Amino acid sequence: MSDGIYQEIENNPRFKELVKKRGRFAWLLSIIMLVLYVGFIFLIAFAPEWLGTPLHENTSMTRGIPVGVGIIFISFILTGIYVIRANGEFDRLTSTILNEVRK
């Protein structure tokens, strides 16, 4: 592509909308993950006895195991949410921008 096409894309209001939407969404998901992870680290630091408490009397599995697995599971869910939105709304906006610039 030539520099003119790049400039047209950069000046396109839909491109600016795409960059803003994608950035806000990525930051939102990143903040959610950061809060969950830091919260887990704080639990480890300040309430290890709570995490170390067995789920019930006849097991060696503690509360920390499902909480840790839950955080990993949530990261997969958040990644899936991003991929779904990227493959849907963000790809549609990208296609629209490219079609407008190529005309």
mmCIF file of C-alpha atoms in Angstrom:
data_model
loop_
_atom_site.group_PDB
_atom_site.id
_atom_site.type_symbol
_atom_site.label_atom_id
_atom_site.label_comp_id
_atom_site.label_asym_id
_atom_site.label_seq_id
_atom_site.Cartn_x
_atom_site.Cartn_y
_atom_site.Cartn_z
ATOM 1 C CA MET A 1 0.000 0.000 0.000
ATOM 2 C CA SER A 2 1.124 3.508 -0.670
ATOM 3 C CA ASP A 3 1.612 6.235 1.923
ATOM 4 C CA GLY A 4 -1.535 7.960 0.637
ATOM 5 C CA ILE A 5 -3.711 5.002 1.538
ATOM 6 C CA TYR A 6 -2.201 4.833 5.020
ATOM 7 C CA GLN A 7 -2.898 8.529 5.459
ATOM 8 C CA GLU A 8 -6.507 8.089 4.289
ATOM 9 C CA ILE A 9 -7.000 5.242 6.760
ATOM 10 C CA GLU A 10 -5.477 7.261 9.576
ATOM 11 C CA ASN A 11 -7.719 10.250 8.817
ATOM 12 C CA ASN A 12 -10.872 8.139 8.490
ATOM 13 C CA PRO A 13 -13.306 8.821 11.378
ATOM 14 C CA ARG A 14 -14.262 5.131 11.494
ATOM 15 C CA PHE A 15 -10.585 4.248 12.025
ATOM 16 C CA LYS A 16 -10.414 6.639 14.948
ATOM 17 C CA GLU A 17 -13.602 5.055 16.318
ATOM 18 C CA LEU A 18 -12.082 1.574 15.890
ATOM 19 C CA VAL A 19 -8.874 2.543 17.681
ATOM 20 C CA LYS A 20 -10.820 4.138 20.535
ATOM 21 C CA LYS A 21 -13.263 1.221 20.953
ATOM 22 C CA ARG A 22 -10.572 -1.435 20.744
ATOM 23 C CA GLY A 23 -8.322 0.421 23.161
ATOM 24 C CA ARG A 24 -11.061 0.972 25.750
ATOM 25 C CA PHE A 25 -12.166 -2.634 25.523
ATOM 26 C CA ALA A 26 -8.626 -3.996 25.847
ATOM 27 C CA TRP A 27 -7.976 -1.728 28.847
ATOM 28 C CA LEU A 28 -11.244 -2.808 30.476
ATOM 29 C CA LEU A 29 -10.411 -6.497 30.165
ATOM 30 C CA SER A 30 -6.838 -5.859 31.321
ATOM 31 C CA ILE A 31 -8.029 -3.974 34.395
ATOM 32 C CA ILE A 32 -10.506 -6.742 35.267
ATOM 33 C CA MET A 33 -7.727 -9.342 35.040
ATOM 34 C CA LEU A 34 -5.296 -7.177 36.981
ATOM 35 C CA VAL A 35 -7.788 -6.596 39.803
ATOM 36 C CA LEU A 36 -8.540 -10.320 40.061
ATOM 37 C CA TYR A 37 -4.876 -11.312 40.004
ATOM 38 C CA VAL A 38 -3.758 -8.635 42.485
ATOM 39 C CA GLY A 39 -6.693 -9.557 44.712
ATOM 40 C CA PHE A 40 -5.513 -13.165 44.677
ATOM 41 C CA ILE A 41 -1.956 -12.095 45.537
ATOM 42 C CA PHE A 42 -3.312 -9.977 48.402
ATOM 43 C CA LEU A 43 -5.272 -12.984 49.662
ATOM 44 C CA ILE A 44 -2.077 -15.015 49.611
ATOM 45 C CA ALA A 45 -0.215 -12.261 51.466
ATOM 46 C CA PHE A 46 -2.818 -11.219 54.022
ATOM 47 C CA ALA A 47 -5.145 -14.206 54.471
ATOM 48 C CA PRO A 48 -3.148 -17.355 53.803
ATOM 49 C CA GLU A 49 -5.059 -19.172 56.543
ATOM 50 C CA TRP A 50 -8.334 -18.552 54.667
ATOM 51 C CA LEU A 51 -6.883 -19.925 51.422
ATOM 52 C CA GLY A 52 -5.349 -22.832 53.319
ATOM 53 C CA THR A 53 -8.626 -23.888 54.900
ATOM 54 C CA PRO A 54 -9.863 -27.247 53.574
ATOM 55 C CA LEU A 55 -13.112 -27.190 51.611
ATOM 56 C CA HIS A 56 -14.590 -29.735 54.020
ATOM 57 C CA GLU A 57 -13.398 -32.077 56.750
ATOM 58 C CA ASN A 58 -12.569 -35.169 54.703
ATOM 59 C CA THR A 59 -10.459 -33.550 51.989
ATOM 60 C CA SER A 60 -7.011 -32.110 51.570
ATOM 61 C CA MET A 61 -8.185 -29.670 48.891
ATOM 62 C CA THR A 62 -8.092 -26.116 50.205
ATOM 63 C CA ARG A 63 -10.006 -23.005 49.168
ATOM 64 C CA GLY A 64 -6.937 -21.710 47.350
ATOM 65 C CA ILE A 65 -7.049 -24.391 44.677
ATOM 66 C CA PRO A 66 -10.493 -23.577 43.228
ATOM 67 C CA VAL A 67 -9.806 -19.850 43.601
ATOM 68 C CA GLY A 68 -6.543 -20.179 41.627
ATOM 69 C CA VAL A 69 -8.140 -22.397 38.989
ATOM 70 C CA GLY A 70 -11.021 -19.912 38.796
ATOM 71 C CA ILE A 71 -8.638 -17.061 38.020
ATOM 72 C CA ILE A 72 -7.047 -19.106 35.231
ATOM 73 C CA PHE A 73 -10.511 -20.004 33.903
ATOM 74 C CA ILE A 74 -11.601 -16.348 33.975
ATOM 75 C CA SER A 75 -8.523 -15.379 31.948
ATOM 76 C CA PHE A 76 -9.588 -17.844 29.243
ATOM 77 C CA ILE A 77 -13.124 -16.455 29.313
ATOM 78 C CA LEU A 78 -11.892 -12.858 28.997
ATOM 79 C CA THR A 79 -9.636 -13.865 26.103
ATOM 80 C CA GLY A 80 -12.601 -15.551 24.407
ATOM 81 C CA ILE A 81 -14.735 -12.447 24.893
ATOM 82 C CA TYR A 82 -12.036 -10.320 23.271
ATOM 83 C CA VAL A 83 -11.665 -12.729 20.339
ATOM 84 C CA ILE A 84 -15.427 -12.814 19.753
ATOM 85 C CA ARG A 85 -15.654 -9.026 19.720
ATOM 86 C CA ALA A 86 -12.497 -8.674 17.611
ATOM 87 C CA ASN A 87 -13.772 -11.174 15.044
ATOM 88 C CA GLY A 88 -17.166 -9.493 14.976
ATOM 89 C CA GLU A 89 -17.420 -5.768 15.541
ATOM 90 C CA PHE A 90 -13.746 -4.865 15.101
ATOM 91 C CA ASP A 91 -13.357 -6.882 11.886
ATOM 92 C CA ARG A 92 -16.547 -5.349 10.453
ATOM 93 C CA LEU A 93 -15.231 -1.855 11.185
ATOM 94 C CA THR A 94 -11.871 -2.740 9.625
ATOM 95 C CA SER A 95 -13.551 -4.060 6.472
ATOM 96 C CA THR A 96 -15.715 -0.955 6.222
ATOM 97 C CA ILE A 97 -12.669 1.304 6.562
ATOM 98 C CA LEU A 98 -10.735 -0.614 3.897
ATOM 99 C CA ASN A 99 -13.722 -0.569 1.508
ATOM 100 C CA GLU A 100 -14.107 3.188 1.954
ATOM 101 C CA VAL A 101 -10.418 3.830 1.322
ATOM 102 C CA ARG A 102 -10.193 1.571 -1.759
ATOM 103 C CA LYS A 103 -13.060 3.357 -3.556
#
